[in-house]
């Protein structure tokens, strides 16, 4: 672990971690916001990822939504990396009180983290829009449960990913929990995010603690407010 970060952690009692796509890229899950991702989507489908992952697109072009979703957002073989493992260990040690993530891959929980606020939901949860029954990822990926690529519940309703699409609101309970955790923290570690996506990025404004640590490969708008800025891969920085 980076010695500067280790010193901050050693002195902290209530750490909260806020992470973005850069945490999962080290598990070989690409950031769909990258230029290659946008280019790929626009060339193959004729729409940007932002368009295809919107609520209106889901409603109007459900088949194409699921084609893109299954091909680009599902990585069942992905494994937690050194960053996920380090955070789970810090929680086990009693140092880390919560993880707030913009990612939808469930890797924090897979690594062992228990108190995780998933701002944008999870691909691992899916629910029937008719009866409300929840289904796992295997269910919606199984073509036996799909018609024309669209997953259906036994009741006949369409099964929708429990993921916050563009044009949809974030979950109030999740936001409240994240705000509460961040506002109580003495140290907030932010990693793998450019802090450009709102309202999620606005959560940083609730932090009133001592240490604001930013770990990212590139600059963010909040670098001048941080007590420690590290420009590097988060897994490399946090590895025990």
PDB file of C-alpha atoms in Angstrom:
ATOM      1  CA  UNK A   1       0.000   0.000   0.000  1.00  0.00           C
ATOM      2  CA  UNK A   2       1.150   3.537  -0.734  1.00  0.00           C
ATOM      3  CA  UNK A   3       2.905   4.773   2.417  1.00  0.00           C
ATOM      4  CA  UNK A   4       1.096   8.127   2.396  1.00  0.00           C
ATOM      5  CA  UNK A   5      -2.257   6.391   2.219  1.00  0.00           C
ATOM      6  CA  UNK A   6      -1.260   3.899   4.906  1.00  0.00           C
ATOM      7  CA  UNK A   7      -0.434   6.769   7.271  1.00  0.00           C
ATOM      8  CA  UNK A   8      -3.867   8.324   6.731  1.00  0.00           C
ATOM      9  CA  UNK A   9      -5.613   4.975   7.262  1.00  0.00           C
ATOM     10  CA  UNK A  10      -3.630   4.254  10.431  1.00  0.00           C
ATOM     11  CA  UNK A  11      -4.794   7.577  11.899  1.00  0.00           C
ATOM     12  CA  UNK A  12      -8.465   7.101  10.864  1.00  0.00           C
ATOM     13  CA  UNK A  13     -11.322   5.451  12.711  1.00  0.00           C
ATOM     14  CA  UNK A  14     -14.238   6.032  10.370  1.00  0.00           C
ATOM     15  CA  UNK A  15     -13.355   5.637   6.695  1.00  0.00           C
ATOM     16  CA  UNK A  16     -15.815   5.712   3.810  1.00  0.00           C
ATOM     17  CA  UNK A  17     -14.812   4.763   0.278  1.00  0.00           C
ATOM     18  CA  UNK A  18     -16.486   6.287  -2.775  1.00  0.00           C
ATOM     19  CA  UNK A  19     -15.651   4.555  -6.053  1.00  0.00           C
ATOM     20  CA  UNK A  20     -16.339   4.677  -9.748  1.00  0.00           C
ATOM     21  CA  UNK A  21     -15.645   2.684 -12.914  1.00  0.00           C
ATOM     22  CA  UNK A  22     -11.866   2.852 -12.443  1.00  0.00           C
ATOM     23  CA  UNK A  23     -12.191   0.415  -9.542  1.00  0.00           C
ATOM     24  CA  UNK A  24     -13.628  -2.256 -11.831  1.00  0.00           C
ATOM     25  CA  UNK A  25     -11.458  -1.696 -14.903  1.00  0.00           C
ATOM     26  CA  UNK A  26      -8.685  -3.557 -13.081  1.00  0.00           C
ATOM     27  CA  UNK A  27     -11.053  -6.554 -13.061  1.00  0.00           C
ATOM     28  CA  UNK A  28     -11.228  -6.239 -16.866  1.00  0.00           C
ATOM     29  CA  UNK A  29     -14.637  -4.568 -16.868  1.00  0.00           C
ATOM     30  CA  UNK A  30     -14.349  -1.717 -19.389  1.00  0.00           C
ATOM     31  CA  UNK A  31     -15.626   1.762 -18.708  1.00  0.00           C
ATOM     32  CA  UNK A  32     -18.360   2.247 -21.303  1.00  0.00           C
ATOM     33  CA  UNK A  33     -17.668   5.974 -21.197  1.00  0.00           C
ATOM     34  CA  UNK A  34     -14.286   5.431 -22.822  1.00  0.00           C
ATOM     35  CA  UNK A  35     -13.849   6.564 -26.399  1.00  0.00           C
ATOM     36  CA  UNK A  36     -13.538   2.991 -27.611  1.00  0.00           C
ATOM     37  CA  UNK A  37     -16.796   2.099 -25.881  1.00  0.00           C
ATOM     38  CA  UNK A  38     -18.659   5.027 -27.382  1.00  0.00           C
ATOM     39  CA  UNK A  39     -17.190   4.368 -30.819  1.00  0.00           C
ATOM     40  CA  UNK A  40     -18.079   0.686 -30.620  1.00  0.00           C
ATOM     41  CA  UNK A  41     -21.667   1.389 -29.637  1.00  0.00           C
ATOM     42  CA  UNK A  42     -22.240   4.076 -32.227  1.00  0.00           C
ATOM     43  CA  UNK A  43     -20.676   2.012 -35.002  1.00  0.00           C
ATOM     44  CA  UNK A  44     -22.489  -1.238 -34.200  1.00  0.00           C
ATOM     45  CA  UNK A  45     -25.856  -0.009 -32.957  1.00  0.00           C
ATOM     46  CA  UNK A  46     -26.171   3.524 -34.264  1.00  0.00           C
ATOM     47  CA  UNK A  47     -26.781   4.928 -30.776  1.00  0.00           C
ATOM     48  CA  UNK A  48     -24.561   6.144 -27.942  1.00  0.00           C
ATOM     49  CA  UNK A  49     -24.404   4.160 -24.680  1.00  0.00           C
ATOM     50  CA  UNK A  50     -26.189   7.038 -22.934  1.00  0.00           C
ATOM     51  CA  UNK A  51     -29.099   6.673 -25.362  1.00  0.00           C
ATOM     52  CA  UNK A  52     -29.236   2.881 -25.209  1.00  0.00           C
ATOM     53  CA  UNK A  53     -29.100   2.826 -21.416  1.00  0.00           C
ATOM     54  CA  UNK A  54     -31.930   5.318 -20.973  1.00  0.00           C
ATOM     55  CA  UNK A  55     -35.371   4.557 -19.611  1.00  0.00           C
ATOM     56  CA  UNK A  56     -37.089   5.726 -22.794  1.00  0.00           C
ATOM     57  CA  UNK A  57     -34.879   3.483 -24.972  1.00  0.00           C
ATOM     58  CA  UNK A  58     -35.649   0.537 -22.685  1.00  0.00           C
ATOM     59  CA  UNK A  59     -39.361   1.214 -23.074  1.00  0.00           C
ATOM     60  CA  UNK A  60     -39.322   1.846 -26.819  1.00  0.00           C
ATOM     61  CA  UNK A  61     -36.619  -0.531 -28.099  1.00  0.00           C
ATOM     62  CA  UNK A  62     -36.563  -3.263 -25.448  1.00  0.00           C
ATOM     63  CA  UNK A  63     -35.041  -5.945 -27.680  1.00  0.00           C
ATOM     64  CA  UNK A  64     -32.128  -3.739 -28.757  1.00  0.00           C
ATOM     65  CA  UNK A  65     -31.661  -2.559 -25.156  1.00  0.00           C
ATOM     66  CA  UNK A  66     -31.185  -6.135 -23.975  1.00  0.00           C
ATOM     67  CA  UNK A  67     -28.871  -6.964 -26.848  1.00  0.00           C
ATOM     68  CA  UNK A  68     -26.582  -4.081 -25.893  1.00  0.00           C
ATOM     69  CA  UNK A  69     -26.981  -4.648 -22.154  1.00  0.00           C
ATOM     70  CA  UNK A  70     -26.077  -8.338 -22.280  1.00  0.00           C
ATOM     71  CA  UNK A  71     -23.145  -7.801 -24.627  1.00  0.00           C
ATOM     72  CA  UNK A  72     -21.602  -4.820 -22.859  1.00  0.00           C
ATOM     73  CA  UNK A  73     -22.560  -4.679 -19.175  1.00  0.00           C
ATOM     74  CA  UNK A  74     -22.521  -8.314 -18.080  1.00  0.00           C
ATOM     75  CA  UNK A  75     -19.195  -9.808 -16.976  1.00  0.00           C
ATOM     76  CA  UNK A  76     -20.043 -12.951 -14.988  1.00  0.00           C
ATOM     77  CA  UNK A  77     -16.432 -14.149 -14.858  1.00  0.00           C
ATOM     78  CA  UNK A  78     -15.028 -10.905 -13.416  1.00  0.00           C
ATOM     79  CA  UNK A  79     -13.256 -11.293 -10.077  1.00  0.00           C
ATOM     80  CA  UNK A  80     -12.497  -8.761  -7.321  1.00  0.00           C
ATOM     81  CA  UNK A  81      -9.124  -7.055  -7.717  1.00  0.00           C
ATOM     82  CA  UNK A  82      -6.658  -5.738  -5.137  1.00  0.00           C
ATOM     83  CA  UNK A  83      -8.754  -2.621  -4.499  1.00  0.00           C
ATOM     84  CA  UNK A  84     -11.913  -4.608  -3.720  1.00  0.00           C
ATOM     85  CA  UNK A  85      -9.952  -6.975  -1.483  1.00  0.00           C
ATOM     86  CA  UNK A  86      -8.230  -4.124   0.383  1.00  0.00           C
ATOM     87  CA  UNK A  87     -11.550  -2.427   1.113  1.00  0.00           C
ATOM     88  CA  UNK A  88     -13.075  -5.665   2.399  1.00  0.00           C
ATOM     89  CA  UNK A  89     -10.046  -6.119   4.666  1.00  0.00           C
ATOM     90  CA  UNK A  90     -10.318  -2.555   5.994  1.00  0.00           C
ATOM     91  CA  UNK A  91     -13.977  -3.194   6.835  1.00  0.00           C
ATOM     92  CA  UNK A  92     -13.013  -6.419   8.594  1.00  0.00           C
ATOM     93  CA  UNK A  93     -10.442  -4.445  10.610  1.00  0.00           C
ATOM     94  CA  UNK A  94     -13.159  -2.001  11.687  1.00  0.00           C
ATOM     95  CA  UNK A  95     -11.574   0.927   9.867  1.00  0.00           C
ATOM     96  CA  UNK A  96     -13.901   1.146   6.881  1.00  0.00           C
ATOM     97  CA  UNK A  97     -17.565   1.792   7.668  1.00  0.00           C
ATOM     98  CA  UNK A  98     -19.087   1.882   4.186  1.00  0.00           C
ATOM     99  CA  UNK A  99     -18.456   1.596   0.453  1.00  0.00           C
ATOM    100  CA  UNK A 100     -20.397   3.895  -1.845  1.00  0.00           C
ATOM    101  CA  UNK A 101     -20.109   2.763  -5.461  1.00  0.00           C
ATOM    102  CA  UNK A 102     -21.277   3.864  -8.875  1.00  0.00           C
ATOM    103  CA  UNK A 103     -20.532   0.378 -10.220  1.00  0.00           C
ATOM    104  CA  UNK A 104     -23.184  -2.239 -10.888  1.00  0.00           C
ATOM    105  CA  UNK A 105     -21.052  -5.408 -10.962  1.00  0.00           C
ATOM    106  CA  UNK A 106     -21.363  -6.586  -7.344  1.00  0.00           C
ATOM    107  CA  UNK A 107     -17.601  -7.102  -6.988  1.00  0.00           C
ATOM    108  CA  UNK A 108     -17.367  -5.289  -3.640  1.00  0.00           C
ATOM    109  CA  UNK A 109     -19.731  -7.832  -2.074  1.00  0.00           C
ATOM    110  CA  UNK A 110     -17.954 -10.680  -3.850  1.00  0.00           C
ATOM    111  CA  UNK A 111     -14.721  -9.530  -2.193  1.00  0.00           C
ATOM    112  CA  UNK A 112     -16.386  -9.581   1.222  1.00  0.00           C
ATOM    113  CA  UNK A 113     -17.605  -6.018   1.778  1.00  0.00           C
ATOM    114  CA  UNK A 114     -20.913  -5.969   3.631  1.00  0.00           C
ATOM    115  CA  UNK A 115     -22.003  -2.333   3.953  1.00  0.00           C
ATOM    116  CA  UNK A 116     -22.220  -1.295   0.295  1.00  0.00           C
ATOM    117  CA  UNK A 117     -24.399   1.473  -1.137  1.00  0.00           C
ATOM    118  CA  UNK A 118     -24.906   0.750  -4.842  1.00  0.00           C
ATOM    119  CA  UNK A 119     -25.954   4.129  -6.229  1.00  0.00           C
ATOM    120  CA  UNK A 120     -26.725   2.766  -9.677  1.00  0.00           C
ATOM    121  CA  UNK A 121     -28.076  -0.642  -8.674  1.00  0.00           C
ATOM    122  CA  UNK A 122     -26.718  -4.054  -9.643  1.00  0.00           C
ATOM    123  CA  UNK A 123     -26.783  -6.355 -12.664  1.00  0.00           C
ATOM    124  CA  UNK A 124     -27.067  -9.258 -10.200  1.00  0.00           C
ATOM    125  CA  UNK A 125     -30.640  -8.250  -9.278  1.00  0.00           C
ATOM    126  CA  UNK A 126     -33.524  -8.228 -11.729  1.00  0.00           C
ATOM    127  CA  UNK A 127     -37.233  -7.868 -11.047  1.00  0.00           C
ATOM    128  CA  UNK A 128     -40.478  -8.584 -12.814  1.00  0.00           C
ATOM    129  CA  UNK A 129     -42.301  -5.392 -13.711  1.00  0.00           C
ATOM    130  CA  UNK A 130     -45.646  -7.163 -13.321  1.00  0.00           C
ATOM    131  CA  UNK A 131     -45.448  -9.227 -10.114  1.00  0.00           C
ATOM    132  CA  UNK A 132     -42.291  -7.804  -8.541  1.00  0.00           C
ATOM    133  CA  UNK A 133     -40.490 -11.155  -8.176  1.00  0.00           C
ATOM    134  CA  UNK A 134     -36.704 -10.903  -8.179  1.00  0.00           C
ATOM    135  CA  UNK A 135     -34.519 -13.006 -10.461  1.00  0.00           C
ATOM    136  CA  UNK A 136     -30.751 -13.502 -10.530  1.00  0.00           C
ATOM    137  CA  UNK A 137     -28.370 -12.824 -13.408  1.00  0.00           C
ATOM    138  CA  UNK A 138     -28.431 -16.425 -14.636  1.00  0.00           C
ATOM    139  CA  UNK A 139     -32.182 -16.179 -15.117  1.00  0.00           C
ATOM    140  CA  UNK A 140     -32.087 -13.256 -17.534  1.00  0.00           C
ATOM    141  CA  UNK A 141     -29.075 -14.670 -19.404  1.00  0.00           C
ATOM    142  CA  UNK A 142     -30.814 -18.013 -19.950  1.00  0.00           C
ATOM    143  CA  UNK A 143     -32.409 -17.945 -23.394  1.00  0.00           C
ATOM    144  CA  UNK A 144     -35.001 -20.428 -22.151  1.00  0.00           C
ATOM    145  CA  UNK A 145     -36.488 -17.556 -20.135  1.00  0.00           C
ATOM    146  CA  UNK A 146     -36.376 -15.108 -23.044  1.00  0.00           C
ATOM    147  CA  UNK A 147     -38.491 -14.346 -26.054  1.00  0.00           C
ATOM    148  CA  UNK A 148     -36.686 -12.466 -28.797  1.00  0.00           C
ATOM    149  CA  UNK A 149     -33.853 -11.788 -26.342  1.00  0.00           C
ATOM    150  CA  UNK A 150     -36.154 -10.208 -23.750  1.00  0.00           C
ATOM    151  CA  UNK A 151     -36.384 -12.025 -20.366  1.00  0.00           C
ATOM    152  CA  UNK A 152     -39.859 -12.804 -19.055  1.00  0.00           C
ATOM    153  CA  UNK A 153     -41.051 -13.868 -15.623  1.00  0.00           C
ATOM    154  CA  UNK A 154     -43.200 -16.975 -15.126  1.00  0.00           C
ATOM    155  CA  UNK A 155     -46.167 -14.614 -14.721  1.00  0.00           C
ATOM    156  CA  UNK A 156     -45.588 -13.191 -18.207  1.00  0.00           C
ATOM    157  CA  UNK A 157     -44.144  -9.828 -17.151  1.00  0.00           C
ATOM    158  CA  UNK A 158     -40.876  -8.445 -18.520  1.00  0.00           C
ATOM    159  CA  UNK A 159     -37.924  -8.788 -16.151  1.00  0.00           C
ATOM    160  CA  UNK A 160     -36.008  -5.510 -15.795  1.00  0.00           C
ATOM    161  CA  UNK A 161     -32.466  -5.135 -14.425  1.00  0.00           C
ATOM    162  CA  UNK A 162     -32.354  -3.450 -11.003  1.00  0.00           C
ATOM    163  CA  UNK A 163     -30.044  -0.851 -12.522  1.00  0.00           C
ATOM    164  CA  UNK A 164     -30.638   2.898 -12.553  1.00  0.00           C
ATOM    165  CA  UNK A 165     -30.954   3.906 -16.195  1.00  0.00           C
ATOM    166  CA  UNK A 166     -30.532   7.396 -17.570  1.00  0.00           C
ATOM    167  CA  UNK A 167     -33.713   9.438 -16.953  1.00  0.00           C
ATOM    168  CA  UNK A 168     -34.417   7.415 -13.791  1.00  0.00           C
ATOM    169  CA  UNK A 169     -34.053   8.631 -10.221  1.00  0.00           C
ATOM    170  CA  UNK A 170     -31.525   7.223  -7.782  1.00  0.00           C
ATOM    171  CA  UNK A 171     -32.991   5.238  -4.892  1.00  0.00           C
ATOM    172  CA  UNK A 172     -33.824   7.533  -1.967  1.00  0.00           C
ATOM    173  CA  UNK A 173     -32.861   5.014   0.721  1.00  0.00           C
ATOM    174  CA  UNK A 174     -29.523   4.328  -0.938  1.00  0.00           C
ATOM    175  CA  UNK A 175     -28.756   8.045  -1.241  1.00  0.00           C
ATOM    176  CA  UNK A 176     -29.764   8.685   2.382  1.00  0.00           C
ATOM    177  CA  UNK A 177     -27.536   5.873   3.607  1.00  0.00           C
ATOM    178  CA  UNK A 178     -24.580   7.087   1.552  1.00  0.00           C
ATOM    179  CA  UNK A 179     -25.022  10.689   2.722  1.00  0.00           C
ATOM    180  CA  UNK A 180     -25.236   9.577   6.352  1.00  0.00           C
ATOM    181  CA  UNK A 181     -22.077   7.479   6.078  1.00  0.00           C
ATOM    182  CA  UNK A 182     -20.084  10.181   4.292  1.00  0.00           C
ATOM    183  CA  UNK A 183     -21.181  12.927   6.695  1.00  0.00           C
ATOM    184  CA  UNK A 184     -19.940  10.885   9.690  1.00  0.00           C
ATOM    185  CA  UNK A 185     -16.599   9.855   8.179  1.00  0.00           C
ATOM    186  CA  UNK A 186     -13.277  11.228   9.381  1.00  0.00           C
ATOM    187  CA  UNK A 187     -11.654  10.074   6.130  1.00  0.00           C
ATOM    188  CA  UNK A 188     -13.204   9.860   2.660  1.00  0.00           C
ATOM    189  CA  UNK A 189     -11.223   7.930   0.054  1.00  0.00           C
ATOM    190  CA  UNK A 190     -12.391   8.519  -3.502  1.00  0.00           C
ATOM    191  CA  UNK A 191     -11.051   6.212  -6.178  1.00  0.00           C
ATOM    192  CA  UNK A 192     -11.449   5.380  -9.830  1.00  0.00           C
ATOM    193  CA  UNK A 193     -13.801   8.208 -10.702  1.00  0.00           C
ATOM    194  CA  UNK A 194     -13.438  11.537 -12.482  1.00  0.00           C
ATOM    195  CA  UNK A 195     -16.231  12.929 -10.274  1.00  0.00           C
ATOM    196  CA  UNK A 196     -18.052  14.154 -13.351  1.00  0.00           C
ATOM    197  CA  UNK A 197     -21.326  12.209 -12.999  1.00  0.00           C
ATOM    198  CA  UNK A 198     -24.065  13.913 -10.992  1.00  0.00           C
ATOM    199  CA  UNK A 199     -25.894  13.610  -8.689  1.00  0.00           C
ATOM    200  CA  UNK A 200     -23.494  10.946  -7.428  1.00  0.00           C
ATOM    201  CA  UNK A 201     -20.431  13.213  -7.522  1.00  0.00           C
ATOM    202  CA  UNK A 202     -22.283  15.774  -5.417  1.00  0.00           C
ATOM    203  CA  UNK A 203     -22.131  13.408  -2.440  1.00  0.00           C
ATOM    204  CA  UNK A 204     -18.580  14.590  -1.792  1.00  0.00           C
ATOM    205  CA  UNK A 205     -20.042  17.870  -0.523  1.00  0.00           C
ATOM    206  CA  UNK A 206     -21.457  16.086   2.540  1.00  0.00           C
ATOM    207  CA  UNK A 207     -17.977  15.200   3.770  1.00  0.00           C
ATOM    208  CA  UNK A 208     -16.879  17.332   6.713  1.00  0.00           C
ATOM    209  CA  UNK A 209     -14.071  15.128   8.036  1.00  0.00           C
ATOM    210  CA  UNK A 210     -10.316  15.541   8.205  1.00  0.00           C
ATOM    211  CA  UNK A 211      -8.837  13.593   5.289  1.00  0.00           C
ATOM    212  CA  UNK A 212     -10.055  13.719   1.695  1.00  0.00           C
ATOM    213  CA  UNK A 213      -8.021  11.276  -0.396  1.00  0.00           C
ATOM    214  CA  UNK A 214      -8.321  11.137  -4.200  1.00  0.00           C
ATOM    215  CA  UNK A 215      -6.899   8.182  -6.124  1.00  0.00           C
ATOM    216  CA  UNK A 216      -7.350   8.360  -9.888  1.00  0.00           C
ATOM    217  CA  UNK A 217      -5.241   8.072 -13.016  1.00  0.00           C
ATOM    218  CA  UNK A 218      -6.250  11.560 -14.132  1.00  0.00           C
ATOM    219  CA  UNK A 219      -7.122  14.881 -12.512  1.00  0.00           C
ATOM    220  CA  UNK A 220     -10.560  15.571 -11.035  1.00  0.00           C
ATOM    221  CA  UNK A 221     -12.364  18.871 -10.320  1.00  0.00           C
ATOM    222  CA  UNK A 222     -11.838  18.264  -6.583  1.00  0.00           C
ATOM    223  CA  UNK A 223      -8.060  17.745  -6.512  1.00  0.00           C
ATOM    224  CA  UNK A 224      -7.428  21.153  -4.942  1.00  0.00           C
ATOM    225  CA  UNK A 225      -9.725  20.256  -2.028  1.00  0.00           C
ATOM    226  CA  UNK A 226      -7.959  16.998  -1.205  1.00  0.00           C
ATOM    227  CA  UNK A 227      -5.413  16.416   1.531  1.00  0.00           C
ATOM    228  CA  UNK A 228      -3.825  13.653  -0.545  1.00  0.00           C
ATOM    229  CA  UNK A 229      -3.962  13.086  -4.310  1.00  0.00           C
ATOM    230  CA  UNK A 230      -2.459   9.992  -5.927  1.00  0.00           C
ATOM    231  CA  UNK A 231      -2.408   9.610  -9.712  1.00  0.00           C
ATOM    232  CA  UNK A 232      -2.188   5.853 -10.193  1.00  0.00           C
ATOM    233  CA  UNK A 233      -4.184   2.629 -10.558  1.00  0.00           C
ATOM    234  CA  UNK A 234      -6.245   2.155  -7.410  1.00  0.00           C
ATOM    235  CA  UNK A 235      -5.525  -1.545  -7.019  1.00  0.00           C
ATOM    236  CA  UNK A 236      -1.795  -0.868  -7.070  1.00  0.00           C
ATOM    237  CA  UNK A 237      -2.154   1.953  -4.534  1.00  0.00           C
ATOM    238  CA  UNK A 238      -4.379   0.069  -2.079  1.00  0.00           C
ATOM    239  CA  UNK A 239      -2.894  -3.430  -2.244  1.00  0.00           C
ATOM    240  CA  UNK A 240      -1.977  -4.807   1.196  1.00  0.00           C
TER     241      UNK A 240
END
